[in-house]
């Protein structure tokens, strides 16, 4: 699950990645598409156990998010805290709101 939101200067993306080692996460921005990929869990399979239910995922994942506006991908920052990955992407100057003053004649 993820959230995408903005302020005047940045687009932020919060992604739930509980139990994922941040060293196993790759983040890429190209053509205003954010790609988050990585691996989760233990990749070895236990054959001797007879599972009744197995909902804990392991393996690789990849998510592409089309960003709502142009960003400066080379200035992006990422932080991981308590299972939440937060990516901050500065908006491109053309995408930032502009204040226009009214001149009185």
Coordinates of C-alpha atoms in Angstrom, one line a residue, residues 2-3 7 16-17 22-24 30 37 39 42 47 51 53 55 57 62 65 70 72 77 79 85 100 104:
X2 CA 1.2 3.5 -0.7
X3 CA 0.2 7.2 -0.5
X7 CA 3.3 20.3 -0.7
X16 CA 4.4 0.3 3.6
X17 CA 7.3 -2.2 3.6
X22 CA 16.3 -1.2 3.5
X23 CA 19.5 -2.5 1.9
X24 CA 17.2 -4.7 -0.3
X30 CA 13.0 8.0 -14.8
X37 CA 11.9 -2.8 -6.3
X39 CA 13.3 -8.5 -2.1
X42 CA 13.8 -15.5 3.3
X47 CA 9.8 -28.5 2.1
X51 CA 1.6 -25.5 5.9
X53 CA -1.9 -21.5 5.6
X55 CA 0.4 -15.7 4.0
X57 CA 5.3 -13.4 1.5
X62 CA 8.4 -4.2 -8.1
X65 CA 4.2 4.8 -9.8
X70 CA 7.6 16.6 -13.3
X72 CA 13.9 16.4 -10.1
X77 CA 15.7 11.4 -0.9
X79 CA 14.1 7.4 4.5
X85 CA 9.6 4.1 3.3
X100 CA 1.0 36.4 -9.2
X104 CA -3.3 48.6 -9.1

